CSV table of C-alpha atoms in Angstrom, one decimal:
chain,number,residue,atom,x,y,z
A,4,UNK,CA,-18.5,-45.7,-46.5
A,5,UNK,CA,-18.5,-41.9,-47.5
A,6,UNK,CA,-17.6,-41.0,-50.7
A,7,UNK,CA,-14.8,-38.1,-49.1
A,8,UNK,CA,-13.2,-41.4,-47.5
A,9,UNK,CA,-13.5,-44.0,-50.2
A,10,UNK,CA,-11.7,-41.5,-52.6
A,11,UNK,CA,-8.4,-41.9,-50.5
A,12,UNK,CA,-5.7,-43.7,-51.9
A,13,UNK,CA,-2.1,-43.3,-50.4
A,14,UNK,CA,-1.3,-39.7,-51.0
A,15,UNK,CA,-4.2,-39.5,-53.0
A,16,UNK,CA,-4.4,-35.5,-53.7
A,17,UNK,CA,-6.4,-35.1,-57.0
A,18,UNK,CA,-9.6,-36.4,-56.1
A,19,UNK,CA,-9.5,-35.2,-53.1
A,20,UNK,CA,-9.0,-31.2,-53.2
A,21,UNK,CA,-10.7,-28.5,-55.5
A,22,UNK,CA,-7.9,-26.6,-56.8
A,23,UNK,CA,-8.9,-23.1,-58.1
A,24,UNK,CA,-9.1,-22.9,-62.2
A,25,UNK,CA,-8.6,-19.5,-62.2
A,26,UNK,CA,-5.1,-18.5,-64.1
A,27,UNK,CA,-2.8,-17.4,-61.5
A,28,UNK,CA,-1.7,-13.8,-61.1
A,29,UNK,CA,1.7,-12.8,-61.5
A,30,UNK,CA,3.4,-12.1,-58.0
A,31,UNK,CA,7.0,-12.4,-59.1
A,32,UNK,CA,7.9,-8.5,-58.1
A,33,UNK,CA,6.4,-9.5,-54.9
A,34,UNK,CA,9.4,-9.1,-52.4
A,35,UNK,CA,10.7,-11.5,-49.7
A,36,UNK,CA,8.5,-12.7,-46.6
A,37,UNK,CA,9.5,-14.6,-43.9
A,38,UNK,CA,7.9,-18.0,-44.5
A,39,UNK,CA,7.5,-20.4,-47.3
A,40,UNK,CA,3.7,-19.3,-49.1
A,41,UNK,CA,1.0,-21.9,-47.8
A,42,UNK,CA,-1.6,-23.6,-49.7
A,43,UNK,CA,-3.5,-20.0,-50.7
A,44,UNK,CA,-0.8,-18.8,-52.7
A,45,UNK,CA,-1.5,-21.0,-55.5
A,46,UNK,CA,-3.8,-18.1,-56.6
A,47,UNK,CA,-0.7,-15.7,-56.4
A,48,UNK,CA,1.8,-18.6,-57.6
A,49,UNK,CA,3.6,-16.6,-60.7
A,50,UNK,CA,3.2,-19.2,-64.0
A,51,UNK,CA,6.5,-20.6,-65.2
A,52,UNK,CA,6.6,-21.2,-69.1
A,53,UNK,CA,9.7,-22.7,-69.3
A,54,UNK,CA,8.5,-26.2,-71.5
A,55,UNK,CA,9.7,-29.5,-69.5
A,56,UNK,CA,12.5,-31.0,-72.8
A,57,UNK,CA,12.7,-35.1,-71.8
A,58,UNK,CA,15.7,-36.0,-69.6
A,59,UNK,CA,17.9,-38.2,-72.7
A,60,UNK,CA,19.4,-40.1,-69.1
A,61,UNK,CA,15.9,-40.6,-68.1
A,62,UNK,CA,14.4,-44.2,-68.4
A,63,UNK,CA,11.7,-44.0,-70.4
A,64,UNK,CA,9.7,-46.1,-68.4
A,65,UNK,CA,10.3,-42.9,-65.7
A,66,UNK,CA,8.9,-40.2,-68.6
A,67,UNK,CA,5.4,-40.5,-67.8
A,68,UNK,CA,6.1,-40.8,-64.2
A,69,UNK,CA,8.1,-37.0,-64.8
A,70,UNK,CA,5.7,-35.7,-66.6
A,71,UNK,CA,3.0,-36.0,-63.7
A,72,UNK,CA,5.1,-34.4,-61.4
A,73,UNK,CA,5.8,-31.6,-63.8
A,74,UNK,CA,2.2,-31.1,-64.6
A,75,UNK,CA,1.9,-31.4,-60.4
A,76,UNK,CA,4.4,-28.6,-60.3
A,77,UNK,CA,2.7,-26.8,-62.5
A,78,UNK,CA,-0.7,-26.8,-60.8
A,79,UNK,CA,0.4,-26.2,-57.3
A,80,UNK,CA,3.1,-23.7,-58.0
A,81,UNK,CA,4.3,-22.2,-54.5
A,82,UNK,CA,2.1,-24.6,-52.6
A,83,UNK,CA,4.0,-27.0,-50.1
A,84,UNK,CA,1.0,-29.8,-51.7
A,85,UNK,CA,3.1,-29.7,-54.4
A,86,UNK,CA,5.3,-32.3,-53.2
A,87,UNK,CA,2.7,-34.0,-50.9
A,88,UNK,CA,-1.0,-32.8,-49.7
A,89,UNK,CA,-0.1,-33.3,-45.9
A,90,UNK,CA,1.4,-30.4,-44.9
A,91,UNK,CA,1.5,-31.1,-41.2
A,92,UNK,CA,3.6,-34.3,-41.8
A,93,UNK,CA,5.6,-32.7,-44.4
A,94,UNK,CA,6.9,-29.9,-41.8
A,95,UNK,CA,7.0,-32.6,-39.1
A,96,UNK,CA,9.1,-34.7,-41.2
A,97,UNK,CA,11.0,-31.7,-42.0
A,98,UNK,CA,12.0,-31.2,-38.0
A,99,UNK,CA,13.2,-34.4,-38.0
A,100,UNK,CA,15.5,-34.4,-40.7
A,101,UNK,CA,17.2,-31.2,-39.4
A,102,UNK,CA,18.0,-33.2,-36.3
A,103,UNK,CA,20.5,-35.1,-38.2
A,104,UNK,CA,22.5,-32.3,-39.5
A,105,UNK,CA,25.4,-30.1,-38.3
A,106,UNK,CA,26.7,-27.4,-39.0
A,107,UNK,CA,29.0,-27.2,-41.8
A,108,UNK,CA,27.2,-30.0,-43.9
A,109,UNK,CA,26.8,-30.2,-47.6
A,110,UNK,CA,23.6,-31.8,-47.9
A,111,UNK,CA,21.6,-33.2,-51.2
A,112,UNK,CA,18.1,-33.0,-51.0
A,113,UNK,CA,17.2,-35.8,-54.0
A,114,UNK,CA,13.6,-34.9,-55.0
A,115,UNK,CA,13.3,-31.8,-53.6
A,116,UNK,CA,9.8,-31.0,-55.5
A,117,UNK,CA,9.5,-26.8,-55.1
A,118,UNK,CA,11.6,-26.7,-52.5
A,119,UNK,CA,9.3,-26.3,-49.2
A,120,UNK,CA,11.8,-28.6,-47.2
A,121,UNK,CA,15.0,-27.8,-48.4
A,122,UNK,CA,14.7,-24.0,-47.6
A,123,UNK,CA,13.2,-25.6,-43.9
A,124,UNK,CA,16.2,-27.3,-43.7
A,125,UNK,CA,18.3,-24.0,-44.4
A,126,UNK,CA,16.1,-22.2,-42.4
A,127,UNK,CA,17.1,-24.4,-39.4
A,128,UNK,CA,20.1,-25.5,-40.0
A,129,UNK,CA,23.9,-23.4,-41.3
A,130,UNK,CA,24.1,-26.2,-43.8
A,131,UNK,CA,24.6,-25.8,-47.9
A,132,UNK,CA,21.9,-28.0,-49.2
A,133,UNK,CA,21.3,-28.2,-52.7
A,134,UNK,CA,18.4,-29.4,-54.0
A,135,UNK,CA,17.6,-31.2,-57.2
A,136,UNK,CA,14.4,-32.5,-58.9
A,137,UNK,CA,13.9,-34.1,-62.7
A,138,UNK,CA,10.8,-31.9,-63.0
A,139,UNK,CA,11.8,-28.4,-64.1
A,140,UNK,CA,8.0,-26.9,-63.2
A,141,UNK,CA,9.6,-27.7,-59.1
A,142,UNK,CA,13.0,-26.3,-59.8
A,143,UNK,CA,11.8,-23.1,-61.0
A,144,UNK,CA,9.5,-22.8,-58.4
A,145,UNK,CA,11.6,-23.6,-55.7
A,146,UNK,CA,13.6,-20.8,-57.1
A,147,UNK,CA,11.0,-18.4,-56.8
A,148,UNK,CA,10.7,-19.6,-52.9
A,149,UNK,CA,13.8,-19.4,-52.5
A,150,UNK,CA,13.4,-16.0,-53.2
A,151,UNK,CA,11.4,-15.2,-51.0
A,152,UNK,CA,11.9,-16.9,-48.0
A,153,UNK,CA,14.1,-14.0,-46.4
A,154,UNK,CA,17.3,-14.8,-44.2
A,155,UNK,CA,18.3,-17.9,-43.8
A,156,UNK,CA,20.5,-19.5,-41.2
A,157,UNK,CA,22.1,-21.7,-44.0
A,158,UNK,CA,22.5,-21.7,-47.7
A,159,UNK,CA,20.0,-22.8,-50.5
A,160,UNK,CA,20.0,-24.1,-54.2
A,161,UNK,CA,18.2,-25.8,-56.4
A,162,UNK,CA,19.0,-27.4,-60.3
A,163,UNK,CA,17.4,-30.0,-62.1
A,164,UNK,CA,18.8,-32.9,-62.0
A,165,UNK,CA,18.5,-37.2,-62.3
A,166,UNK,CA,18.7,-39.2,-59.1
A,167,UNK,CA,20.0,-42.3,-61.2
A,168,UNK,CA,22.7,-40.3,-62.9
A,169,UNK,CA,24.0,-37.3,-60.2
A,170,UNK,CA,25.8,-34.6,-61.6
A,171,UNK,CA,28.4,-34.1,-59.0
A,172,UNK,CA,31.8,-36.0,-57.9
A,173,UNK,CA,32.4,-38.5,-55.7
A,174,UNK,CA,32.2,-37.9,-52.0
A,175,UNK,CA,30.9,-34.4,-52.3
A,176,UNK,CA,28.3,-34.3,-49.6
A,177,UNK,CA,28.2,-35.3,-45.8
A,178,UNK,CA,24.1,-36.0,-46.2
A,179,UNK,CA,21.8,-37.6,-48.9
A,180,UNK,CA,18.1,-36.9,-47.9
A,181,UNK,CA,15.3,-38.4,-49.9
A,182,UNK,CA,11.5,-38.4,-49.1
A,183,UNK,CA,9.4,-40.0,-51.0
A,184,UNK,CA,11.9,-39.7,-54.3
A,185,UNK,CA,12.1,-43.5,-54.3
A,186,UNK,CA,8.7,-45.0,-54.6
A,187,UNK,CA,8.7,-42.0,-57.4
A,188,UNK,CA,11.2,-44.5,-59.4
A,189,UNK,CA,8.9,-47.0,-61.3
A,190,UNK,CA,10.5,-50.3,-59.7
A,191,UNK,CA,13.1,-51.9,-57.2
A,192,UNK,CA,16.0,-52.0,-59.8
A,193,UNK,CA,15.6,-47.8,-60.2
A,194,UNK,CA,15.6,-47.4,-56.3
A,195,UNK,CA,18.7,-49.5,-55.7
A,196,UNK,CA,20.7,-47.7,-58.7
A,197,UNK,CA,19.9,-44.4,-57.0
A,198,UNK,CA,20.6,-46.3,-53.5
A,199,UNK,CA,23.8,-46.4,-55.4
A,200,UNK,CA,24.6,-42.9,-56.6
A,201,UNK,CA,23.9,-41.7,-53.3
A,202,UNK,CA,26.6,-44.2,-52.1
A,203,UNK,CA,28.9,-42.8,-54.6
A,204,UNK,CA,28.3,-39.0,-53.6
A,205,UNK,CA,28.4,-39.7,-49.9
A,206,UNK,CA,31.6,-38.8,-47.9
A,207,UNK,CA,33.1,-41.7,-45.8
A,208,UNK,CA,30.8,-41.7,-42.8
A,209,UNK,CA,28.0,-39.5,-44.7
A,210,UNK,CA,24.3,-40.5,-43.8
A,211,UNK,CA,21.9,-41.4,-46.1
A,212,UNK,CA,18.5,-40.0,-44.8
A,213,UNK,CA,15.8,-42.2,-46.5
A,214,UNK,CA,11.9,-41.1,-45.4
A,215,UNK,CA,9.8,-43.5,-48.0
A,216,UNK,CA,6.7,-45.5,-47.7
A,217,UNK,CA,7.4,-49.3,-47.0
A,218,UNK,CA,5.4,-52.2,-48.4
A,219,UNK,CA,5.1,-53.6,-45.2
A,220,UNK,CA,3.8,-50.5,-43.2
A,221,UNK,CA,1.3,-49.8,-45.8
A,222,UNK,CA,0.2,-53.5,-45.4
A,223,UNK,CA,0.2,-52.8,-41.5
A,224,UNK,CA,-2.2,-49.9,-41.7
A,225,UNK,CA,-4.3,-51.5,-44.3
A,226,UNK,CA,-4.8,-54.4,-41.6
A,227,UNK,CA,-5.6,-51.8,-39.2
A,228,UNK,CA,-8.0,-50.3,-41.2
A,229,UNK,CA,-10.0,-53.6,-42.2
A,230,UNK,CA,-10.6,-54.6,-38.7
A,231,UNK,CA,-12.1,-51.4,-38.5
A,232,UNK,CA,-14.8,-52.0,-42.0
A,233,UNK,CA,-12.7,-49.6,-43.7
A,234,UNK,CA,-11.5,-49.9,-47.4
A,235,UNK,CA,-8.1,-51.2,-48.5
A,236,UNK,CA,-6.4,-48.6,-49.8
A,237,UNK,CA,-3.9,-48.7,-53.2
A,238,UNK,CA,-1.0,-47.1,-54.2
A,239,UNK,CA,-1.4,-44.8,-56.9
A,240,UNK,CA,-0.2,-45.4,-60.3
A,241,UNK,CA,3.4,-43.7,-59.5
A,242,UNK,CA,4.4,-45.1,-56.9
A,243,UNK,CA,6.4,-48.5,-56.0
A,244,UNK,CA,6.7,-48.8,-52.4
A,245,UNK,CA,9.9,-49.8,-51.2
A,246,UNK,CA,10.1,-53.6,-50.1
A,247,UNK,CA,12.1,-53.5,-46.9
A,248,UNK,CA,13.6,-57.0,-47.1
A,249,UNK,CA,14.9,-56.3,-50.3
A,250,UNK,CA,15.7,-52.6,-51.0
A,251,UNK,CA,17.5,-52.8,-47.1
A,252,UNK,CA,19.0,-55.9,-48.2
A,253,UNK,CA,20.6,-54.8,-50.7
A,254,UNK,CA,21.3,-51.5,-49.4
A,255,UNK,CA,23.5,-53.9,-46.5
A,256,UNK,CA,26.1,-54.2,-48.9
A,257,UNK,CA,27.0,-50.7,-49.0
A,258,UNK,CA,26.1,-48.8,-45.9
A,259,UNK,CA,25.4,-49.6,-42.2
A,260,UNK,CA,21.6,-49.4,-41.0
A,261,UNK,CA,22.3,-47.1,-38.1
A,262,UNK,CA,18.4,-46.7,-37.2
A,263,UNK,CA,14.7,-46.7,-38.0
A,264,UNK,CA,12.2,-44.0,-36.5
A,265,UNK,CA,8.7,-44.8,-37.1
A,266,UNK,CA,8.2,-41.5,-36.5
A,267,UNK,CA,4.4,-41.0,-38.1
A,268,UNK,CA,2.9,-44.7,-36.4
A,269,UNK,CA,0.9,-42.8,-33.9
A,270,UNK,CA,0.0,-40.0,-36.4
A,271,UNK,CA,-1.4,-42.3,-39.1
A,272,UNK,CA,-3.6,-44.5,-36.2
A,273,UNK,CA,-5.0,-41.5,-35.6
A,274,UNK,CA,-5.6,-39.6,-39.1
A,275,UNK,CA,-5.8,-42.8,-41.5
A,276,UNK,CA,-7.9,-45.4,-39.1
A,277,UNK,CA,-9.5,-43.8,-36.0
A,278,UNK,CA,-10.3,-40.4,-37.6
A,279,UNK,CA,-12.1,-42.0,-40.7
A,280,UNK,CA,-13.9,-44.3,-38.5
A,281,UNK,CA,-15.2,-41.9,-36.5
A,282,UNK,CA,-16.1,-39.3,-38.8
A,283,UNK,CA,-17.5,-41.4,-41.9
A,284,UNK,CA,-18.8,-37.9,-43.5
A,285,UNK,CA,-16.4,-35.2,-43.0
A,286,UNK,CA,-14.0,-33.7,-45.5
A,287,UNK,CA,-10.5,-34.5,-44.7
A,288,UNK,CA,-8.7,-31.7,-43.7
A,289,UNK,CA,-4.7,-31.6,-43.2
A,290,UNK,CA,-4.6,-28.8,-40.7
A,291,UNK,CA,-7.3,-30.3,-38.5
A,292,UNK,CA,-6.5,-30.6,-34.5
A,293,UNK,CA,-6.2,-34.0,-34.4
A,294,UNK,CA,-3.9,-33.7,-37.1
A,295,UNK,CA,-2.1,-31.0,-35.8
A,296,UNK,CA,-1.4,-33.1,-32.2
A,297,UNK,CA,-1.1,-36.5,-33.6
A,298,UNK,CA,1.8,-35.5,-35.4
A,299,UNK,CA,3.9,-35.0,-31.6
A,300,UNK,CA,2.5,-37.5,-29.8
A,301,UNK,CA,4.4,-40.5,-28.6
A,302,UNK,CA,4.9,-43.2,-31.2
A,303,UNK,CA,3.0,-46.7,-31.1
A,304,UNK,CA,3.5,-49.4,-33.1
A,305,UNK,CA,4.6,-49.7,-37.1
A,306,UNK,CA,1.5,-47.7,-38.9
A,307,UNK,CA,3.1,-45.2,-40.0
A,308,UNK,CA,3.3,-45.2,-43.9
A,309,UNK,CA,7.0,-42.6,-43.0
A,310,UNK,CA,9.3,-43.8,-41.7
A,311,UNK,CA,13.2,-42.8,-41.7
A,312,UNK,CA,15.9,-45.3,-42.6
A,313,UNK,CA,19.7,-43.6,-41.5
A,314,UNK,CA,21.8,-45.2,-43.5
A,315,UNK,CA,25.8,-44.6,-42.7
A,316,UNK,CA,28.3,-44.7,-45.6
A,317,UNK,CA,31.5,-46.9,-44.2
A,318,UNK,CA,34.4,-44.7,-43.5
A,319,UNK,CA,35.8,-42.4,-41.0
């Protein structure tokens, strides 16, 4: 087993990257471009002082779990890795999320980290999508690439905000997306109450969009990954994976499971078991070909720790 490989928890980023320690330089005047700033503009990310105050409607079992991911925002800055290292699965998943909206939809983007999705979604899509994260560090710098992602086809926004307590009115939006915002919730009873808010802000016949981490597909490619002599790999310390017999259990009550898209299975046999086996020594690398293809090949099995739940609110 090679040190790069044995380091690699699920969405394991800090041990795994050197991030420059450099202080970054101030790019704020810099005008608009026409795509979202890729992992190299960390070094031109502008440094937000604003301090991160404690959310008083926050659990405070969910501070510490706030304060990484403000300290994460903080030290990626523009970076799409700021919400999750993979950056060829995180614009995948991003194309397939726009698939399910239409024009004219209000969307809520719960979790929206610095905004590298959202403004995807808005770039694709003439939808008003508003984004919201508890970690101020994101908000402010999905502001800043907001600003600078030039025309868009829809319309952006972003605002800190509480998935367990949602500062808008009932029935206000026509989609709910969430990726990865759940597991981000300390424990079951914090991902059904937000199951719940987005219930509550969901139109009649509005889709929940929920692309999470499963239990039982991390156990699946764990298996996978033992018959081939490589290590079990943990959860890190922040994240709960959801439990699909009881999260989508519960959720039953509430909405109708219109579909699941395993829509990474082929992607992770490739990237997480087969790549890793083969190259024991080599420095994983996101952007690599067999990344790059895996992510658009057919899909096999249930490997895939992404996978998207469409959930449909009752109603018209």
């Amino acid at each position: 087993m090679s040190t790069n490989e044995s380091n690699f928890h699920f969405y394991q980023a800090d041990s795994a990257e050197v991030l420059p320690t450099a202080t970054p330089a101030d790019s704020a005047k810099s005008g608009p471009t026409n795509s979202i700033p890729n992992q190299a503009d960390l070094w031109r990310s502008p440094q937000v002082q604003r301090p991160a105050p404690g959310d008083p409607d926050l659990p405070e079992d969910l501070e510490a779990i706030r304060l990484h991911w403000e300290r994460r925002g903080r030290r990626y800055g523009l970076s799409p890795s700021a919400s999750w290292v993979d950056e060829t699965m995180l614009r995948h998943e991003g194309v397939i999320l726009s698939r399910y909206l239409k024009e004219g939809d209000r969307v809520l983007d719960a979790g929206c980290a610095n905004g590298y999705t959202t403004i995807q979604l808005a770039r694709a899509k003439p939808v008003r999508i508003t984004g919201i994260d508890y970690a101020p560090s994101m908000i402010d710098y999905a502001n800043i690439n907001l600003g600078r992602a030039g025309r868009l086809t829809g319309s952006a926004s972003f605002r800190v905000g509480n998935f367990l307590k949602l500062d808008f009115p009932d029935n206000s939006f026509d989609k709910v997306i969430t990726k990865r915002c759940l597991i981000n919730l300390g424990n079951a009873d914090h991902q059904k109450a937000a199951l719940l808010e987005a219930w509550r802000v969901l139109k009649p016949g509005g889709l929940f969009l929920v692309s999470e981490v499963t239990e039982q597909t991390a156990a699946n490619l764990n298996r996978l990954r033992q018959r081939l002599g490589l290590e079990t790999m943990v959860p890190l310390w922040h994240n709960c994976y959801l439990d699909e017999p009881d999260f989508f259990g519960f959720a039953r009550d509430y909405f109708d499971i219109k579909q699941v898209r395993r829509f990474s299975s082929t992607y992770y046999v490739l990237t997480w078991a087969l790549y890793p086996f083969f190259v024991r020594n080599g420095q994983r690398n996101y952007r690599n070909l067999i990344h790059r293809v895996g992510a658009h090949l057919p899909q096999v099995g249930d490997w895939g720790l992404q996978k998207l739940f469409v959930l449909q609110k009752p109603g018209e």
